[in-house]
XYZ file of C-alpha atoms in Angstrom:
754
model
C -38.135 -10.292 -13.825
C -38.132 -11.858 -10.361
C -39.673 -9.625 -7.717
C -37.209 -8.515 -5.060
C -37.837 -7.878 -1.386
C -39.134 -4.442 -0.393
C -38.941 -2.349 2.730
C -40.555 0.886 3.866
C -39.006 3.186 6.472
C -40.743 6.146 8.028
C -38.572 8.416 10.173
C -37.531 12.011 10.698
C -34.775 13.615 8.683
C -31.641 13.239 10.806
C -28.917 15.821 10.998
C -25.956 15.239 13.300
C -27.681 16.808 16.308
C -30.757 14.621 15.884
C -28.670 11.523 15.187
C -26.647 11.976 18.378
C -29.871 12.276 20.377
C -31.552 9.282 18.749
C -28.471 7.038 18.896
C -27.440 8.424 22.332
C -23.837 9.242 21.560
C -21.465 8.502 24.417
C -19.733 11.533 25.846
C -16.671 9.501 26.786
C -15.031 6.530 25.073
C -15.287 3.102 26.692
C -11.681 2.457 25.729
C -9.541 2.210 28.890
C -7.044 4.963 29.498
C -3.331 4.394 29.054
C -2.673 3.890 32.777
C -5.361 1.224 33.044
C -4.079 -0.556 29.967
C -0.537 -0.476 31.355
C -1.719 -1.920 34.668
C -3.700 -4.600 32.839
C -0.663 -5.558 30.767
C 1.439 -5.989 33.914
C -1.191 -8.010 35.731
C -0.297 -11.705 35.901
C -2.688 -14.659 35.970
C -2.628 -18.318 35.022
C -4.733 -17.892 31.836
C -2.591 -14.940 30.755
C 0.601 -16.931 31.403
C -0.778 -19.854 29.421
C -1.700 -17.609 26.477
C 1.741 -16.029 26.541
C 3.549 -19.372 26.561
C 1.387 -20.800 23.777
C 1.858 -17.594 21.803
C 5.645 -17.812 22.088
C 5.788 -21.597 21.526
C 2.914 -22.509 19.182
C 4.147 -26.118 19.047
C 2.753 -26.623 22.559
C -0.766 -25.857 21.330
C -0.912 -28.651 18.735
C 1.785 -31.247 19.484
C 0.072 -32.645 22.663
C -3.047 -33.193 20.562
C -1.170 -34.710 17.615
C -3.122 -37.589 16.082
C -0.815 -40.402 15.000
C -3.595 -42.195 13.133
C -4.702 -39.134 11.149
C -1.403 -37.333 10.583
C 1.592 -39.636 11.026
C 1.541 -41.395 7.639
C 0.993 -38.198 5.667
C 3.726 -36.381 7.579
C 6.134 -39.285 7.074
C 5.645 -39.452 3.313
C 5.711 -35.660 3.035
C 8.861 -35.386 5.191
C 10.744 -37.950 3.111
C 9.731 -36.231 -0.122
C 10.750 -32.779 1.089
C 13.965 -34.127 2.629
C 14.962 -35.602 -0.722
C 14.345 -32.179 -2.299
C 16.368 -30.437 0.412
C 19.556 -32.285 -0.565
C 19.959 -31.093 -4.161
C 18.439 -27.684 -3.539
C 20.592 -27.081 -0.474
C 23.790 -27.790 -2.376
C 22.624 -25.992 -5.511
C 21.474 -22.826 -3.753
C 24.753 -22.741 -1.826
C 26.358 -21.887 -5.170
C 24.008 -18.890 -5.373
C 25.167 -17.778 -1.936
C 28.806 -18.317 -3.039
C 29.559 -20.663 -0.149
C 30.590 -24.345 -0.224
C 27.680 -26.762 -0.837
C 27.843 -28.339 2.624
C 26.705 -25.042 4.147
C 23.552 -25.309 2.062
C 22.890 -28.599 3.815
C 23.460 -26.969 7.198
C 20.945 -24.308 6.162
C 18.432 -27.041 5.357
C 18.803 -28.520 8.853
C 19.086 -26.035 11.747
C 16.477 -23.403 10.705
C 13.907 -26.130 9.976
C 14.152 -27.425 13.535
C 13.835 -23.923 15.007
C 10.763 -23.174 12.891
C 9.149 -26.404 14.129
C 8.957 -24.916 17.634
C 8.060 -21.302 16.853
C 6.214 -21.308 13.503
C 2.438 -21.190 13.042
C 2.114 -22.521 9.497
C 1.585 -26.256 9.077
C 2.596 -26.614 5.461
C 5.441 -24.302 4.444
C 8.944 -25.729 4.060
C 11.579 -23.397 5.496
C 15.123 -23.555 4.166
C 17.137 -22.406 1.174
C 15.434 -20.299 -1.486
C 16.839 -19.015 -4.755
C 15.990 -15.314 -4.380
C 17.331 -14.968 -0.848
C 20.375 -17.104 -1.712
C 21.360 -14.859 -4.584
C 20.954 -11.826 -2.293
C 23.369 -13.475 0.146
C 25.715 -14.238 -2.736
C 25.751 -10.596 -3.727
C 26.973 -9.653 -0.249
C 29.546 -12.427 0.074
C 31.116 -11.761 -3.310
C 31.155 -8.024 -2.715
C 32.943 -8.275 0.626
C 35.096 -11.281 -0.304
C 35.979 -11.027 -4.020
C 38.536 -13.340 -5.596
C 40.948 -10.439 -6.001
C 41.408 -10.256 -2.222
C 42.730 -13.829 -2.051
C 45.302 -13.952 -4.840
C 48.429 -15.971 -4.032
C 51.477 -16.957 -6.079
C 51.360 -20.430 -7.528
C 54.168 -22.963 -7.680
C 55.128 -22.079 -11.252
C 54.978 -18.308 -10.754
C 51.312 -17.923 -11.742
C 48.725 -16.261 -9.573
C 46.020 -18.390 -8.052
C 43.027 -17.816 -5.787
C 43.266 -19.170 -2.266
C 39.836 -20.779 -2.361
C 40.095 -22.137 1.178
C 40.637 -18.715 2.760
C 38.106 -17.109 0.424
C 35.361 -19.626 1.177
C 36.014 -19.405 4.922
C 35.614 -15.632 4.890
C 32.529 -15.830 2.678
C 30.956 -18.191 5.198
C 31.723 -15.616 7.913
C 30.061 -12.881 5.846
C 27.001 -15.032 5.111
C 26.618 -16.018 8.770
C 26.973 -12.400 9.968
C 24.413 -11.218 7.416
C 22.006 -13.967 8.438
C 22.371 -13.146 12.129
C 21.687 -9.442 11.561
C 18.681 -10.249 9.350
C 17.331 -12.575 12.028
C 17.739 -9.929 14.728
C 15.832 -7.462 12.537
C 12.989 -9.942 12.098
C 12.780 -10.830 15.797
C 12.737 -7.182 16.866
C 10.090 -6.283 14.290
C 8.004 -9.236 15.413
C 8.246 -8.309 19.090
C 7.033 -4.755 18.403
C 4.103 -6.185 16.397
C 5.441 -4.899 13.117
C 4.132 -7.781 11.047
C 1.906 -5.425 9.091
C 5.015 -4.149 7.258
C 4.400 -6.872 4.682
C 1.202 -5.083 3.641
C 3.405 -2.541 1.866
C 4.671 -5.357 -0.329
C 1.702 -5.986 -2.577
C 1.373 -9.221 -4.525
C 2.253 -7.583 -7.879
C 5.357 -6.096 -6.248
C 6.480 -9.418 -4.747
C 5.844 -11.322 -7.973
C 7.603 -8.701 -10.076
C 10.508 -8.678 -7.645
C 10.900 -12.467 -7.590
C 10.732 -12.533 -11.395
C 13.525 -9.980 -11.588
C 15.488 -11.879 -8.943
C 15.099 -15.051 -11.014
C 16.893 -13.290 -13.861
C 19.747 -12.478 -11.478
C 19.818 -16.137 -10.431
C 20.069 -17.284 -14.038
C 22.870 -14.819 -14.760
C 24.800 -16.019 -11.715
C 24.607 -19.660 -12.866
C 25.602 -19.160 -16.491
C 29.296 -19.423 -15.655
C 28.746 -22.882 -14.136
C 26.588 -24.061 -17.029
C 29.116 -22.965 -19.678
C 32.231 -23.631 -17.645
C 33.690 -20.135 -17.990
C 35.269 -17.805 -15.446
C 33.571 -14.423 -15.269
C 34.211 -11.168 -13.477
C 32.109 -10.130 -10.489
C 30.063 -6.921 -10.900
C 28.252 -4.963 -8.185
C 25.780 -2.089 -8.052
C 23.382 -0.821 -10.740
C 23.483 -2.499 -14.157
C 25.484 -5.410 -12.713
C 23.104 -7.899 -14.353
C 23.662 -6.422 -17.814
C 27.417 -6.298 -17.261
C 27.440 -9.927 -16.129
C 25.492 -11.113 -19.172
C 27.743 -9.143 -21.513
C 30.814 -10.617 -19.805
C 29.448 -14.169 -20.189
C 28.687 -13.581 -23.870
C 32.195 -12.260 -24.456
C 33.667 -15.393 -22.841
C 31.473 -17.904 -24.704
C 34.279 -18.776 -27.165
C 36.112 -20.279 -24.157
C 33.170 -22.525 -23.189
C 34.095 -25.896 -21.707
C 32.351 -28.318 -24.043
C 32.200 -31.086 -21.448
C 30.513 -28.775 -18.920
C 28.003 -27.616 -21.543
C 27.142 -31.235 -22.439
C 26.582 -32.099 -18.772
C 24.343 -29.047 -18.405
C 22.244 -29.861 -21.479
C 21.784 -33.536 -20.604
C 20.839 -32.680 -17.011
C 18.419 -30.002 -18.177
C 16.640 -32.319 -20.612
C 16.272 -35.017 -17.953
C 15.014 -32.583 -15.314
C 12.489 -30.850 -17.560
C 11.143 -34.107 -19.006
C 10.570 -35.837 -15.679
C 9.169 -32.703 -14.016
C 6.618 -32.396 -16.811
C 5.695 -36.057 -16.317
C 5.336 -35.440 -12.578
C 3.019 -32.548 -13.319
C 0.955 -34.464 -15.890
C 0.521 -37.585 -13.750
C 0.487 -35.964 -10.311
C -2.846 -37.567 -9.416
C -1.679 -41.065 -10.318
C 1.714 -40.912 -8.622
C 1.885 -41.578 -4.899
C 5.118 -39.566 -4.725
C 6.681 -37.323 -7.367
C 9.734 -38.867 -9.007
C 12.767 -37.356 -7.182
C 14.484 -36.496 -10.417
C 16.772 -33.929 -8.839
C 18.257 -36.496 -6.472
C 18.463 -39.052 -9.280
C 20.344 -36.604 -11.514
C 22.730 -35.774 -8.673
C 23.445 -39.451 -7.978
C 23.909 -40.348 -11.639
C 25.999 -37.244 -12.287
C 28.221 -38.024 -9.323
C 28.726 -41.656 -10.399
C 29.546 -40.714 -13.988
C 31.906 -37.993 -12.857
C 33.651 -40.323 -10.399
C 34.169 -43.274 -12.745
C 35.084 -41.234 -15.849
C 37.180 -38.657 -13.940
C 35.471 -35.696 -15.639
C 37.386 -33.196 -13.532
C 40.827 -34.366 -14.608
C 40.146 -35.355 -18.222
C 37.774 -32.617 -19.313
C 38.349 -29.864 -16.759
C 34.742 -30.008 -15.506
C 34.443 -28.176 -12.190
C 33.152 -30.358 -9.341
C 31.878 -29.671 -5.835
C 35.078 -30.721 -4.064
C 35.619 -31.468 -0.397
C 32.460 -31.965 1.693
C 33.357 -32.450 5.353
C 31.332 -34.935 7.355
C 29.725 -34.036 10.673
C 28.370 -30.832 12.170
C 30.366 -27.793 13.189
C 30.034 -26.382 16.729
C 28.267 -23.026 17.069
C 30.464 -19.960 16.653
C 29.813 -16.242 16.940
C 30.035 -14.458 13.567
C 32.549 -11.668 13.124
C 30.904 -8.616 14.709
C 33.061 -6.230 12.667
C 31.156 -7.311 9.547
C 27.773 -6.227 10.947
C 28.077 -2.563 9.974
C 28.949 -3.467 6.381
C 25.955 -5.730 5.850
C 23.216 -3.991 7.836
C 21.429 -2.596 4.759
C 21.553 -5.901 2.869
C 20.431 -7.767 5.981
C 17.352 -5.572 6.353
C 16.434 -6.120 2.698
C 16.786 -9.898 3.149
C 14.693 -9.748 6.324
C 11.856 -7.964 4.529
C 11.970 -10.057 1.337
C 12.276 -13.341 3.228
C 9.360 -12.487 5.487
C 7.197 -11.329 2.583
C 7.689 -14.623 0.751
C 7.204 -16.645 3.936
C 3.969 -14.981 5.078
C 2.429 -14.960 1.594
C 2.919 -18.729 1.262
C 1.809 -19.315 4.846
C -1.419 -17.380 4.422
C -2.140 -19.129 1.118
C -2.017 -22.583 2.697
C -3.800 -21.408 5.848
C -6.699 -20.086 3.794
C -6.883 -23.303 1.815
C -6.934 -25.570 4.883
C -8.904 -23.356 7.255
C -6.503 -22.312 9.983
C -4.887 -19.035 11.018
C -1.298 -17.858 10.629
C -0.070 -15.206 13.090
C 1.905 -12.677 11.031
C 3.864 -11.328 14.000
C 4.711 -14.786 15.342
C 5.800 -15.824 11.851
C 8.168 -12.871 11.843
C 9.598 -13.978 15.193
C 9.827 -17.628 14.096
C 11.654 -16.778 10.878
C 13.901 -14.374 12.770
C 14.840 -17.012 15.352
C 15.509 -19.498 12.543
C 17.958 -17.057 10.975
C 19.451 -15.988 14.304
C 20.192 -19.548 15.420
C 21.323 -20.438 11.909
C 23.792 -17.559 11.957
C 25.604 -19.165 14.908
C 25.799 -22.493 13.031
C 27.193 -20.915 9.828
C 23.935 -21.073 7.889
C 22.782 -18.381 5.504
C 19.448 -16.577 5.303
C 16.351 -18.745 4.856
C 12.709 -18.445 3.965
C 10.003 -20.802 2.716
C 10.319 -22.408 -0.715
C 7.312 -22.538 -3.010
C 8.302 -25.811 -4.681
C 9.077 -27.662 -1.434
C 5.975 -26.242 0.277
C 3.777 -27.487 -2.554
C 5.327 -30.941 -2.301
C 4.891 -30.938 1.486
C 1.212 -30.044 1.106
C 0.310 -32.233 -1.878
C 1.982 -35.384 -0.500
C -0.247 -35.348 2.569
C 1.686 -33.260 5.100
C -0.519 -32.114 7.951
C 1.908 -30.509 10.431
C 5.508 -29.384 10.813
C 6.409 -32.911 11.902
C 7.062 -33.348 8.187
C 9.710 -30.640 8.482
C 11.421 -32.504 11.316
C 11.496 -35.700 9.251
C 13.009 -33.830 6.302
C 15.688 -32.350 8.550
C 16.554 -35.860 9.814
C 17.199 -36.946 6.218
C 19.449 -33.919 5.728
C 21.242 -34.744 9.000
C 21.938 -38.331 7.867
C 23.340 -36.989 4.617
C 25.592 -34.505 6.376
C 26.897 -37.073 8.847
C 27.402 -40.089 6.586
C 26.713 -39.409 2.907
C 28.119 -35.952 2.237
C 31.539 -37.132 1.090
C 29.909 -39.229 -1.655
C 28.947 -36.062 -3.554
C 32.455 -34.600 -3.783
C 32.739 -35.528 -7.488
C 29.383 -33.996 -8.396
C 29.770 -31.490 -11.282
C 28.707 -27.973 -10.372
C 26.998 -27.783 -13.772
C 24.401 -30.279 -12.479
C 23.644 -28.067 -9.491
C 23.433 -24.982 -11.714
C 20.982 -26.808 -13.981
C 18.830 -27.784 -11.000
C 18.690 -24.131 -9.991
C 17.803 -23.069 -13.542
C 14.988 -25.612 -13.961
C 13.513 -24.835 -10.533
C 13.025 -21.238 -11.652
C 10.279 -22.367 -14.037
C 7.560 -21.194 -11.639
C 9.088 -17.732 -11.412
C 9.397 -17.424 -15.178
C 5.719 -18.350 -15.462
C 4.999 -15.130 -13.588
C 5.496 -13.282 -16.895
C 1.964 -14.506 -17.620
C 0.850 -11.969 -15.002
C 1.286 -9.249 -17.624
C -1.790 -10.025 -19.790
C -3.856 -10.864 -16.691
C -3.031 -7.577 -14.955
C -3.581 -5.679 -18.215
C -7.206 -6.815 -18.113
C -7.767 -6.532 -14.350
C -5.804 -3.531 -13.076
C -3.265 -1.550 -15.055
C -1.934 0.251 -12.007
C -0.941 -3.124 -10.553
C 0.575 -3.984 -13.923
C 2.614 -0.796 -13.782
C 3.836 -1.721 -10.279
C 4.778 -5.193 -11.559
C 6.705 -3.837 -14.549
C 8.451 -1.057 -12.640
C 9.486 -3.555 -9.950
C 10.849 -5.924 -12.590
C 12.810 -3.216 -14.395
C 14.114 -1.691 -11.148
C 15.238 -5.102 -9.917
C 16.980 -5.874 -13.193
C 18.741 -2.512 -13.494
C 19.385 -1.470 -9.889
C 20.264 -4.856 -8.374
C 18.257 -6.622 -5.684
C 18.647 -4.257 -2.728
C 18.226 -0.913 -4.508
C 15.581 -2.440 -6.759
C 13.493 -3.442 -3.753
C 13.743 0.035 -2.216
C 12.807 1.704 -5.506
C 9.892 -0.692 -6.017
C 8.440 -0.044 -2.562
C 8.791 3.708 -3.078
C 6.999 3.500 -6.426
C 4.208 1.335 -5.007
C 3.622 3.878 -2.231
C 3.607 6.683 -4.799
C 0.855 4.923 -6.727
C -1.234 4.902 -3.551
C -0.602 8.624 -3.077
C -1.478 9.376 -6.692
C -4.681 7.336 -6.455
C -5.819 9.369 -3.464
C -4.540 12.617 -4.924
C -6.315 12.042 -8.223
C -9.606 10.387 -7.279
C -12.767 10.217 -9.326
C -15.183 13.068 -8.747
C -18.823 12.787 -9.718
C -22.247 14.367 -9.359
C -24.867 12.023 -7.962
C -28.463 11.743 -9.023
C -31.423 9.982 -7.452
C -32.704 6.615 -8.552
C -36.409 7.425 -9.019
C -38.608 6.340 -6.123
C -35.684 5.448 -3.845
C -33.250 7.040 -1.424
C -30.307 5.759 -3.484
C -27.971 8.199 -5.241
C -25.599 7.140 -8.026
C -23.187 8.692 -10.493
C -25.147 10.417 -13.232
C -22.462 9.727 -15.840
C -22.501 5.978 -15.143
C -26.234 5.291 -14.784
C -28.809 6.384 -17.320
C -31.943 6.257 -15.170
C -30.777 8.435 -12.282
C -32.233 11.938 -12.147
C -30.767 15.172 -10.911
C -32.535 16.659 -7.892
C -33.732 20.147 -8.917
C -31.675 22.932 -7.368
C -29.362 20.532 -5.492
C -25.901 19.351 -6.529
C -24.647 16.214 -4.767
C -20.865 16.084 -5.056
C -19.027 12.804 -4.448
C -15.316 11.981 -4.228
C -13.965 8.428 -4.414
C -11.483 9.101 -1.606
C -10.959 11.247 1.455
C -10.066 14.940 1.489
C -6.606 15.657 2.820
C -3.632 17.913 2.177
C -2.568 16.227 -1.078
C -5.903 16.633 -2.887
C -7.689 19.444 -1.028
C -7.059 22.005 -3.762
C -8.090 19.514 -6.447
C -11.267 18.776 -4.490
C -12.257 22.451 -4.565
C -11.467 22.745 -8.268
C -13.491 19.635 -9.088
C -16.411 20.949 -7.025
C -16.445 24.181 -9.007
C -16.220 22.285 -12.280
C -19.043 19.879 -11.433
C -21.338 22.600 -10.089
C -20.504 24.969 -12.923
C -19.653 27.767 -10.480
C -16.286 29.474 -10.546
C -16.401 30.697 -6.986
C -13.238 32.781 -7.236
C -14.426 34.743 -10.258
C -17.816 35.114 -8.705
C -16.483 36.533 -5.460
C -14.092 38.812 -7.360
C -16.976 40.140 -9.421
C -19.038 40.651 -6.285
C -16.240 42.674 -4.707
C -16.020 44.807 -7.830
C -19.768 45.401 -7.844
C -19.782 46.248 -4.153
C -16.939 48.685 -4.724
C -18.840 50.170 -7.633
C -21.950 50.504 -5.473
C -19.960 52.245 -2.754
C -18.539 54.675 -5.294
C -22.021 55.447 -6.582
C -23.301 55.981 -3.057
C -20.358 58.217 -2.268
C -20.965 60.195 -5.445
C -24.613 60.594 -4.586
C -23.711 61.777 -1.091
C -21.398 64.390 -2.548
C -24.053 65.462 -5.010
C -26.683 65.693 -2.275
C -24.250 67.650 -0.117
C -23.473 70.014 -2.971
C -27.125 70.564 -3.766
C -27.959 71.061 -0.091
C -25.170 73.608 0.117
C -26.462 75.421 -2.921
C -29.933 75.433 -1.454
C -28.698 77.011 1.828
C -26.689 79.646 0.007
C -29.726 80.646 -1.983
C -31.880 80.929 1.173
C -29.673 82.798 3.628
C -26.247 83.121 2.077
C -24.569 80.970 4.747
C -21.558 78.719 3.977
C -22.810 75.689 5.994
C -22.235 72.178 4.602
C -24.723 69.357 5.317
C -24.438 65.604 4.825
C -26.986 63.582 2.898
C -28.615 62.428 6.128
C -28.718 65.964 7.481
C -30.112 67.268 4.228
C -32.764 64.577 4.312
C -33.488 64.993 8.000
C -33.827 68.748 7.990
C -35.242 69.033 4.527
C -38.747 70.042 5.576
C -37.686 72.777 7.955
C -35.044 74.411 5.762
C -36.781 73.803 2.494
C -40.052 75.132 3.906
C -38.421 78.313 5.130
C -36.593 78.671 1.843
C -39.844 78.146 -0.069
C -41.829 80.625 1.947
C -39.180 83.283 1.534
C -39.089 82.783 -2.174
C -42.742 82.112 -2.600
C -42.118 78.678 -4.011
C -43.932 75.498 -3.219
C -42.094 73.257 -0.824
C -41.987 70.334 -3.166
C -40.306 69.632 -6.424
C -36.560 70.202 -6.856
C -35.184 68.864 -3.556
C -37.841 66.231 -3.191
C -37.163 64.946 -6.652
C -33.445 64.834 -5.980
C -34.029 62.885 -2.771
C -36.204 60.421 -4.629
C -33.575 60.136 -7.328
C -30.916 59.345 -4.754
C -33.012 56.573 -3.243
C -33.816 55.195 -6.646
C -30.166 55.116 -7.695
C -29.125 53.459 -4.476
C -31.789 50.875 -4.989
C -30.713 50.380 -8.569
C -27.180 49.656 -7.364
C -28.465 46.745 -5.255
C -30.520 45.494 -8.165
C -27.473 45.718 -10.393
C -25.493 43.574 -7.949
C -28.165 40.927 -7.752
C -28.570 40.916 -11.511
C -24.890 40.795 -12.401
C -23.633 38.161 -9.924
C -25.127 35.126 -11.722
C -23.282 36.116 -14.899
C -19.943 34.984 -13.426
C -20.697 31.259 -13.256
C -19.081 28.729 -15.579
C -21.872 28.430 -18.061
C -24.635 28.022 -15.444
C -26.631 30.497 -13.472
C -26.195 30.250 -9.748
C -29.935 30.660 -9.417
C -30.251 27.056 -10.709
C -28.436 25.745 -7.601
C -29.564 26.678 -4.118
C -27.862 23.834 -2.201
C -24.749 21.670 -2.445
C -24.448 18.348 -0.615
C -20.899 17.039 -0.116
C -20.979 13.242 0.171
C -18.136 12.301 2.567
C -19.112 8.664 2.999
C -15.794 7.540 1.466
C -13.679 9.597 3.870
C -11.836 7.494 6.446
C -10.066 10.510 7.938
C -9.709 14.233 7.372
C -6.759 16.422 8.301
C -6.489 20.120 9.151
C -6.008 21.101 5.506
C -9.148 19.206 4.528
C -11.120 20.867 7.345
C -9.880 24.275 6.278
C -10.967 23.530 2.716
C -14.466 22.539 3.876
C -14.722 25.682 6.000
C -13.760 27.842 3.014
C -16.341 26.058 0.855
C -19.062 26.825 3.401
C -18.078 30.489 3.699
C -17.443 31.149 -0.004
C -20.690 29.625 -1.224
C -22.605 31.399 1.521
C -21.413 34.661 -0.049
C -23.392 33.814 -3.186
C -26.405 32.469 -1.266
C -25.729 28.776 -1.919
C -26.155 26.516 1.117
C -23.599 23.725 1.698
C -24.272 20.532 3.662
C -22.234 17.442 4.549
C -23.559 13.894 4.455
C -22.504 10.362 5.332
C -19.586 11.143 7.637
C -18.230 8.270 9.697
C -18.071 8.733 13.471
C -14.273 9.120 13.441
C -14.529 11.830 10.779
C -17.158 13.691 12.815
C -14.814 13.621 15.807
C -11.987 14.975 13.662
C -14.256 17.744 12.388
C -15.092 18.653 15.971
C -11.460 18.688 17.060
C -10.578 20.715 13.976
C -13.162 23.329 15.052
C -15.171 23.203 11.835
C -18.434 23.746 13.676
C -19.243 27.278 14.816
C -22.231 29.597 15.065
C -22.414 29.777 11.247
C -21.497 26.141 10.517
C -23.384 23.915 12.928
C -24.060 20.223 13.169
C -27.348 21.049 11.523
C -25.321 21.182 8.298
C -24.231 17.557 8.754
C -26.654 14.731 7.899
C -26.614 11.005 8.405
C -27.222 10.176 4.747
C -27.342 11.945 1.430
C -31.090 11.362 1.268
C -31.590 13.156 4.614
C -29.644 16.127 3.312
C -31.612 16.216 0.039
C -34.962 16.092 1.857
C -33.890 18.884 4.182
C -32.665 21.074 1.300
C -35.866 20.575 -0.679
C -38.096 21.260 2.322
C -36.045 24.293 3.341
C -36.354 25.785 -0.147
C -40.099 25.184 -0.207
C -40.409 26.882 3.153
C -38.513 29.931 1.855
C -40.785 30.174 -1.165
C -43.967 29.520 0.831
C -43.411 30.519 4.479
C -46.961 29.629 5.501
C -46.611 26.066 4.249
C -46.052 23.305 6.791
C -43.599 20.732 5.496
C -43.595 17.133 6.712
C -40.374 15.125 6.240
C -40.700 11.384 5.755
């Protein structure tokens, strides 16, 4: 075996007092007080102004240094590729949001430009995304159902006023987007970007997988050409699927054929793109090709009239002027808007950090929150719906050579040209083609089911979070499912800290390292010392469990032991009281025999005046001044002594299978504690006091500086519990305990600690 490096350290054993002297602990923190920090924040200077401007407008930090030679070609190719993807996805995801397709194109234009100025990621593609789009669709269809726009037809039948319905749905989508954007901007300004840390990767992946199922269910009616009922609230997904199944006999065969042909073409070419990605300069834009071919076939064969295949319909050319969304809608969508803000940001920052880590730059989480919020806020005024980054477009933007967000600007120019000049050409496009594009693009989300076997091997708690999130999203809908998933994820954290792993540590021979005795075979228990370790901190949720685990690992049931001690002490007091009464009675009898008086003496008085009275009584009766009373006095002392011996002998019998005489010290390893609250401090204080009652010393080891400060503020230390009970390391505490025990056994011995 290769020889490893060695080191030898010779120093004194350090308790907290010694450590503070050696390390020279500061009496006051160097952190400036609140007033000074407030003054510093209000102080203005040119460097501070420059940092503030660059922080608010990150584009100014990189655009002046933009290298045309190094970045222009890659950004151009990447922008064209992503722009081509924006067109079909924008129109397709507009169906998910239940708004006309042209508003999907608007959503692929305005927010992208805003993100160019305020975003910090160089590779993500902001715009429409399936999960967020279906969340918007849930709101628009709930507040603007078809039943609210029924009108009488020309022949007496009832029809839906699609123009009025779509106009109001656009209002609802824009209002929801504006509120979501305001939420994101406000959270970003108060530096609340860390909120995404509560959305773990298993939770996000489970949620997006469940959302993908909602997306599929929402597109089935377009793929089969049937008219279904809209369901809201819990179990809406199951009700929707059941409704589609019940209406399958009325499937439009022409729509189904269009869906199947489009699906086969999309899947085949996408697989070829994936297989030959290294050989292809650009991926084949199969989505755009399918849209163009589908539109041409539909136009020249008149699929809408002859076969009843539903088509996109009117697509107005040009851009609409900005308008303020209906403020009266805000109160009805505030909950949904917050959910969209959180989900959109979680997806955006996770993709941004992934690419930043790969390419070696930093993404500011708070600025990303502001940038996404401004994209949604501005988009809300231009009748866009909620946006976030798309995984498929971001991958294309990165793999085709995109270096900066200039690629995003180029893609938005392509969308702008389409909106201004080419939009009307897609009016005959079958909606089944768009639904198929949505379905095929969910392939990446469906692949996330492969997380199940991976998480089963790596971490089953994360697997449980993934599965619970999936089930909650499927059964409770997207908004309630997200809330339930976050609550469950937080509960798993609480349960992990409430039910930690407790262990007894042993020493690796010849070292100052202490490891779990159940895990490592070669570690050895230190004689007379129990080193107790918890995998997490001690606080109100697990304080009682900590004490119970300590008693179990040490083999000492402290409660039973203290109860038994109280009983023995009470028994001893009763015996002493009985002996006092007996001595008093005998002293009284002795006085009556001597002089006939009725005086009553206590045990102390009888003992104190025994010689005088007993001598007089002996002389008068001619008896020797020794035996009866002297023997009784000796008997009393002997019985009192025997009571103490009984206590010391009987106390060890109350332990849980171990004698307390085997353990003289307990070391509590608190190296894992990041904080400790008042309940935890109270528990430690009780441990010190209770074990002191049975002559077992307790020491703390490995506390972080912040924990020591909390112990001081919590008034743990006193005349009986001093900082001499707190050691820098477990090894310091063990050396002190061993030396202290040796000194008790051999007081004359001088012990040297090394």
